[in-house]
Amino acid sequence: MTGVPSPDRRRFLAAGAAVVGAAASAQLWLPGTARAAERALPEGLFSLGVSSGDPLPDGVVLWTRLAPDPLDGGGMPAEEVPVEWEVAEDERFGRVVSRGTAQALPAYGHSVHVDVRGLRSGREYWYRFRAAGQLSRTGRTRTAPDPYTSRGSLRIALASCQNWQHGYFTPYADMLAQDPDLVLFVGDYIYESTPSSAGPRRHEGTGEPYTLTQYRNRYAQYRMDPDLAEMHAHAPFVVTFDDHEVDNDWAGEIPQDPGKQSHDAFVARLTAAFQAYYEHMPVRASAIPNGPHIQMYRRLEFGRLLRLNVLDTRQFRSDQVTSQQAATDPSLTMLGAPQKQWLLDGLRDSPARWNVIASQIMMAETDILLGEGKLWYYDAWDGYQAERNALLKEFRSVRNPVVLSGDRHFTMISDLKEDFADPSSAVVGAEFVGTSISSNGDQDQTAFHTQWDPLKADNPHWKVIDAHRGYHLFDIDRLGIDAQVRVVDTVLKPQATASTLAQLRVESGRPGVQRV
Ligand code: FE
Ligand code: CA
């Protein structure tokens, strides 16, 4: 940790011949004062804002990407650019605790990922970047709590599925006002779909992205949504991807349409998509892709209060089946053997009061066949019955398991049952499917309930189902989780009114979720 030099000492150093180190950069933290050695770069280097992510008790990842021409490849020269960063205990940077210089590399789209360590646990910090005399906006972040404490509380927002073309990301404006300690984003950060004039906003480009430059442009467009940019600058995110960061419903190295994309072409697409994903997310170097592979499943600890297991339910899964019979095939896997073992180990050995699983896709059963018999969605955990059921059996011996997921574009809040085939089986956990930020746009609620309410009899584990856009907010302490379904009245306009649609509680030691 670097302290702030006193004003006297700073003046002394600045007057000296060899101005180096922290004191020197403190002198230069003003916009418009590019050093002679710095090449002049276009204005608007920080068009994509700043963000932070994957907080640890002593650190956090700080992110930015230099992109003066964000929708056209970025607009940077093909050379390394030094980017200074600093972290302070106060918003005015009077008490800087850490600073340094990172290199923005052309090979990574001039993105910067600073893995700051040496910070104090459970407290907020402010950070900013500077390159070629240009200063970024200030971001705020928060470290994870002390590793040994289970006291205090944690406020987590659960978000997913933000389709630019379906609406403005208005739920983030309300999320910002709710001031969460952490935003958990469980997939569909971008959509790869072709530009269309049917919705309130239009994707950039001329088609689906396939190349690295095309994916970069798509991420850049999303990153410039003002509500999303504000949220990123206000709290750390923990992110994982689902299908639309690459291609609808892909599985492993199999695209949605194997007839339209050869295996080689799809591997090249995965490679480009993962690289652009890394370049635009506040994640550690462990997530730097290796060709068409990326390491995204990981664990984050929030003291002894909460262990967060972030899954990757895309890269290692078997291809989706197409029949009820096939969905029960015991050879199907959602996680792949290594990730499955990693998850079980992390659940069995956990010292945490709450064991949260961030799953892209829904775990509780969705039976969409009214009356006798069942019909499942095969892309969700229902399509991977044997592995899902084995995991649910395991939940019996896990302390307070809670699954947070997305993908469905509905709020679906459920008890998790040990065996969904047996209506009398035990409740072993709770699941929150956190609707969508904008995907599906403003839905007709009456039509939704006309279609879905009759299915409640087939799915008695459902506690809340709803089709508003929004997110879920969780206040977590040792005794329980208070959950709110926060919804907006519209995503078709840039401003919206938010409200609480439902309040729920998960009691520690009592599996399942109750409506309040
Ligand atoms: Fe989605
Ligand atoms: Ca049924």
PDB file of N, CA, C and O in Angstrom, residues 159-161 186-188 191 242-244 248-249 313-314 317 359-362 377 379-381 405-410 433-436 439-440:
ATOM      1  N   ALA A 159     -29.145 -10.153 -11.527  1.00  0.00           N
ATOM      2  CA  ALA A 159     -29.578  -9.648 -12.833  1.00  0.00           C
ATOM      3  C   ALA A 159     -29.198 -10.635 -13.923  1.00  0.00           C
ATOM      4  O   ALA A 159     -28.280 -11.444 -13.766  1.00  0.00           O
ATOM      5  N   SER A 160     -29.917 -10.550 -15.038  1.00  0.00           N
ATOM      6  CA  SER A 160     -29.593 -11.361 -16.211  1.00  0.00           C
ATOM      7  C   SER A 160     -30.359 -10.827 -17.414  1.00  0.00           C
ATOM      8  O   SER A 160     -31.306 -10.052 -17.274  1.00  0.00           O
ATOM      9  N   CYS A 161     -29.934 -11.255 -18.597  1.00  0.00           N
ATOM     10  CA  CYS A 161     -30.738 -11.109 -19.815  1.00  0.00           C
ATOM     11  C   CYS A 161     -31.097  -9.660 -20.157  1.00  0.00           C
ATOM     12  O   CYS A 161     -32.200  -9.183 -19.860  1.00  0.00           O
ATOM     13  N   VAL A 186     -25.984 -13.344 -14.166  1.00  0.00           N
ATOM     14  CA  VAL A 186     -25.908 -14.774 -14.502  1.00  0.00           C
ATOM     15  C   VAL A 186     -26.140 -15.090 -15.982  1.00  0.00           C
ATOM     16  O   VAL A 186     -26.471 -16.225 -16.327  1.00  0.00           O
ATOM     17  N   GLY A 187     -25.911 -14.121 -16.863  1.00  0.00           N
ATOM     18  CA  GLY A 187     -25.852 -14.485 -18.271  1.00  0.00           C
ATOM     19  C   GLY A 187     -26.753 -13.694 -19.194  1.00  0.00           C
ATOM     20  O   GLY A 187     -27.731 -13.094 -18.776  1.00  0.00           O
ATOM     21  N   ASP A 188     -26.376 -13.728 -20.477  1.00  0.00           N
ATOM     22  CA  ASP A 188     -26.990 -12.918 -21.529  1.00  0.00           C
ATOM     23  C   ASP A 188     -26.716 -11.434 -21.290  1.00  0.00           C
ATOM     24  O   ASP A 188     -27.633 -10.605 -21.242  1.00  0.00           O
ATOM     25  N   TYR A 191     -26.776  -9.846 -26.528  1.00  0.00           N
ATOM     26  CA  TYR A 191     -27.436 -10.799 -27.426  1.00  0.00           C
ATOM     27  C   TYR A 191     -26.743 -10.694 -28.771  1.00  0.00           C
ATOM     28  O   TYR A 191     -26.378  -9.602 -29.214  1.00  0.00           O
ATOM     29  N   ASP A 242     -24.120 -16.901 -20.343  1.00  0.00           N
ATOM     30  CA  ASP A 242     -25.014 -17.990 -20.725  1.00  0.00           C
ATOM     31  C   ASP A 242     -24.834 -18.231 -22.222  1.00  0.00           C
ATOM     32  O   ASP A 242     -23.708 -18.199 -22.711  1.00  0.00           O
ATOM     33  N   ASP A 243     -25.895 -18.397 -22.954  1.00  0.00           N
ATOM     34  CA  ASP A 243     -25.728 -18.739 -24.368  1.00  0.00           C
ATOM     35  C   ASP A 243     -25.532 -17.535 -25.292  1.00  0.00           C
ATOM     36  O   ASP A 243     -24.713 -17.570 -26.200  1.00  0.00           O
ATOM     37  N   HIS A 244     -26.268 -16.429 -25.044  1.00  0.00           N
ATOM     38  CA  HIS A 244     -26.264 -15.359 -26.048  1.00  0.00           C
ATOM     39  C   HIS A 244     -24.958 -14.576 -26.126  1.00  0.00           C
ATOM     40  O   HIS A 244     -24.772 -13.798 -27.066  1.00  0.00           O
ATOM     41  N   ASN A 248     -27.244 -18.576 -29.609  1.00  0.00           N
ATOM     42  CA  ASN A 248     -28.414 -19.108 -28.911  1.00  0.00           C
ATOM     43  C   ASN A 248     -28.292 -20.621 -28.690  1.00  0.00           C
ATOM     44  O   ASN A 248     -28.008 -21.372 -29.628  1.00  0.00           O
ATOM     45  N   ASP A 249     -28.499 -21.041 -27.427  1.00  0.00           N
ATOM     46  CA  ASP A 249     -28.594 -22.464 -27.070  1.00  0.00           C
ATOM     47  C   ASP A 249     -27.378 -23.318 -27.449  1.00  0.00           C
ATOM     48  O   ASP A 249     -27.514 -24.535 -27.630  1.00  0.00           O
ATOM     49  N   THR A 313     -22.680 -23.445 -17.100  1.00  0.00           N
ATOM     50  CA  THR A 313     -23.585 -24.506 -17.561  1.00  0.00           C
ATOM     51  C   THR A 313     -23.660 -24.572 -19.085  1.00  0.00           C
ATOM     52  O   THR A 313     -24.610 -25.130 -19.642  1.00  0.00           O
ATOM     53  N   ARG A 314     -22.688 -23.994 -19.763  1.00  0.00           N
ATOM     54  CA  ARG A 314     -22.681 -24.030 -21.237  1.00  0.00           C
ATOM     55  C   ARG A 314     -21.538 -24.837 -21.816  1.00  0.00           C
ATOM     56  O   ARG A 314     -21.713 -25.616 -22.748  1.00  0.00           O
ATOM     57  N   ARG A 317     -21.524 -28.934 -21.149  1.00  0.00           N
ATOM     58  CA  ARG A 317     -22.758 -29.718 -21.139  1.00  0.00           C
ATOM     59  C   ARG A 317     -22.882 -30.617 -22.374  1.00  0.00           C
ATOM     60  O   ARG A 317     -22.337 -30.341 -23.438  1.00  0.00           O
ATOM     61  N   SER A 359     -26.483 -20.176 -11.110  1.00  0.00           N
ATOM     62  CA  SER A 359     -26.675 -21.056 -12.267  1.00  0.00           C
ATOM     63  C   SER A 359     -27.305 -20.228 -13.372  1.00  0.00           C
ATOM     64  O   SER A 359     -28.269 -19.518 -13.133  1.00  0.00           O
ATOM     65  N   GLN A 360     -26.748 -20.313 -14.567  1.00  0.00           N
ATOM     66  CA  GLN A 360     -27.343 -19.562 -15.671  1.00  0.00           C
ATOM     67  C   GLN A 360     -28.812 -19.927 -15.852  1.00  0.00           C
ATOM     68  O   GLN A 360     -29.646 -19.071 -16.106  1.00  0.00           O
ATOM     69  N   ILE A 361     -29.094 -21.222 -15.751  1.00  0.00           N
ATOM     70  CA  ILE A 361     -30.407 -21.718 -16.155  1.00  0.00           C
ATOM     71  C   ILE A 361     -31.138 -22.332 -14.961  1.00  0.00           C
ATOM     72  O   ILE A 361     -30.548 -22.723 -13.975  1.00  0.00           O
ATOM     73  N   MET A 362     -32.458 -22.394 -15.083  1.00  0.00           N
ATOM     74  CA  MET A 362     -33.337 -22.742 -13.966  1.00  0.00           C
ATOM     75  C   MET A 362     -33.166 -24.192 -13.522  1.00  0.00           C
ATOM     76  O   MET A 362     -33.050 -25.096 -14.344  1.00  0.00           O
ATOM     77  N   TYR A 377     -38.525 -28.027 -20.452  1.00  0.00           N
ATOM     78  CA  TYR A 377     -37.604 -27.307 -21.343  1.00  0.00           C
ATOM     79  C   TYR A 377     -36.255 -28.031 -21.275  1.00  0.00           C
ATOM     80  O   TYR A 377     -35.653 -28.131 -20.212  1.00  0.00           O
ATOM     81  N   ASP A 379     -33.352 -27.220 -22.466  1.00  0.00           N
ATOM     82  CA  ASP A 379     -32.123 -26.428 -22.303  1.00  0.00           C
ATOM     83  C   ASP A 379     -31.828 -26.156 -20.828  1.00  0.00           C
ATOM     84  O   ASP A 379     -30.700 -25.860 -20.457  1.00  0.00           O
ATOM     85  N   ALA A 380     -32.856 -26.218 -19.970  1.00  0.00           N
ATOM     86  CA  ALA A 380     -32.672 -25.954 -18.540  1.00  0.00           C
ATOM     87  C   ALA A 380     -32.274 -27.244 -17.818  1.00  0.00           C
ATOM     88  O   ALA A 380     -32.123 -28.302 -18.443  1.00  0.00           O
ATOM     89  N   TRP A 381     -32.131 -27.161 -16.487  1.00  0.00           N
ATOM     90  CA  TRP A 381     -31.712 -28.346 -15.713  1.00  0.00           C
ATOM     91  C   TRP A 381     -32.690 -29.500 -15.891  1.00  0.00           C
ATOM     92  O   TRP A 381     -32.309 -30.665 -15.761  1.00  0.00           O
ATOM     93  N   SER A 405     -30.673 -17.929 -10.467  1.00  0.00           N
ATOM     94  CA  SER A 405     -30.514 -18.211 -11.891  1.00  0.00           C
ATOM     95  C   SER A 405     -31.224 -17.191 -12.770  1.00  0.00           C
ATOM     96  O   SER A 405     -31.831 -16.238 -12.271  1.00  0.00           O
ATOM     97  N   GLY A 406     -31.139 -17.415 -14.085  1.00  0.00           N
ATOM     98  CA  GLY A 406     -31.696 -16.472 -15.058  1.00  0.00           C
ATOM     99  C   GLY A 406     -32.283 -17.229 -16.229  1.00  0.00           C
ATOM    100  O   GLY A 406     -32.919 -18.263 -16.041  1.00  0.00           O
ATOM    101  N   ASP A 407     -32.077 -16.721 -17.408  1.00  0.00           N
ATOM    102  CA  ASP A 407     -32.395 -17.375 -18.684  1.00  0.00           C
ATOM    103  C   ASP A 407     -33.882 -17.371 -19.040  1.00  0.00           C
ATOM    104  O   ASP A 407     -34.235 -17.246 -20.203  1.00  0.00           O
ATOM    105  N   ARG A 408     -34.770 -17.488 -18.066  1.00  0.00           N
ATOM    106  CA  ARG A 408     -36.165 -17.750 -18.348  1.00  0.00           C
ATOM    107  C   ARG A 408     -36.922 -16.486 -18.792  1.00  0.00           C
ATOM    108  O   ARG A 408     -37.978 -16.572 -19.398  1.00  0.00           O
ATOM    109  N   HIS A 409     -36.409 -15.325 -18.463  1.00  0.00           N
ATOM    110  CA  HIS A 409     -37.093 -14.054 -18.749  1.00  0.00           C
ATOM    111  C   HIS A 409     -38.409 -13.931 -17.980  1.00  0.00           C
ATOM    112  O   HIS A 409     -39.285 -13.159 -18.371  1.00  0.00           O
ATOM    113  N   PHE A 410     -38.548 -14.694 -16.928  1.00  0.00           N
ATOM    114  CA  PHE A 410     -39.649 -14.563 -15.979  1.00  0.00           C
ATOM    115  C   PHE A 410     -39.050 -14.571 -14.577  1.00  0.00           C
ATOM    116  O   PHE A 410     -37.967 -15.126 -14.377  1.00  0.00           O
ATOM    117  N   VAL A 433     -35.350 -17.283  -9.817  1.00  0.00           N
ATOM    118  CA  VAL A 433     -35.033 -17.032 -11.228  1.00  0.00           C
ATOM    119  C   VAL A 433     -35.346 -15.554 -11.462  1.00  0.00           C
ATOM    120  O   VAL A 433     -36.509 -15.136 -11.424  1.00  0.00           O
ATOM    121  N   GLY A 434     -34.297 -14.782 -11.694  1.00  0.00           N
ATOM    122  CA  GLY A 434     -34.386 -13.327 -11.574  1.00  0.00           C
ATOM    123  C   GLY A 434     -34.886 -12.580 -12.787  1.00  0.00           C
ATOM    124  O   GLY A 434     -34.286 -11.592 -13.179  1.00  0.00           O
ATOM    125  N   THR A 435     -35.951 -12.990 -13.406  1.00  0.00           N
ATOM    126  CA  THR A 435     -36.561 -12.340 -14.576  1.00  0.00           C
ATOM    127  C   THR A 435     -35.492 -11.867 -15.570  1.00  0.00           C
ATOM    128  O   THR A 435     -34.517 -12.581 -15.815  1.00  0.00           O
ATOM    129  N   SER A 436     -35.671 -10.707 -16.178  1.00  0.00           N
ATOM    130  CA  SER A 436     -34.672 -10.184 -17.109  1.00  0.00           C
ATOM    131  C   SER A 436     -34.630  -8.676 -16.959  1.00  0.00           C
ATOM    132  O   SER A 436     -35.605  -8.060 -16.542  1.00  0.00           O
ATOM    133  N   SER A 439     -34.975  -8.278 -21.626  1.00  0.00           N
ATOM    134  CA  SER A 439     -35.347  -9.272 -22.640  1.00  0.00           C
ATOM    135  C   SER A 439     -36.836  -9.624 -22.542  1.00  0.00           C
ATOM    136  O   SER A 439     -37.359  -9.801 -21.454  1.00  0.00           O
ATOM    137  N   ASN A 440     -37.468  -9.706 -23.689  1.00  0.00           N
ATOM    138  CA  ASN A 440     -38.920  -9.869 -23.862  1.00  0.00           C
ATOM    139  C   ASN A 440     -39.678  -8.554 -23.751  1.00  0.00           C
ATOM    140  O   ASN A 440     -40.892  -8.534 -23.969  1.00  0.00           O
TER     141      ASN A 440
END
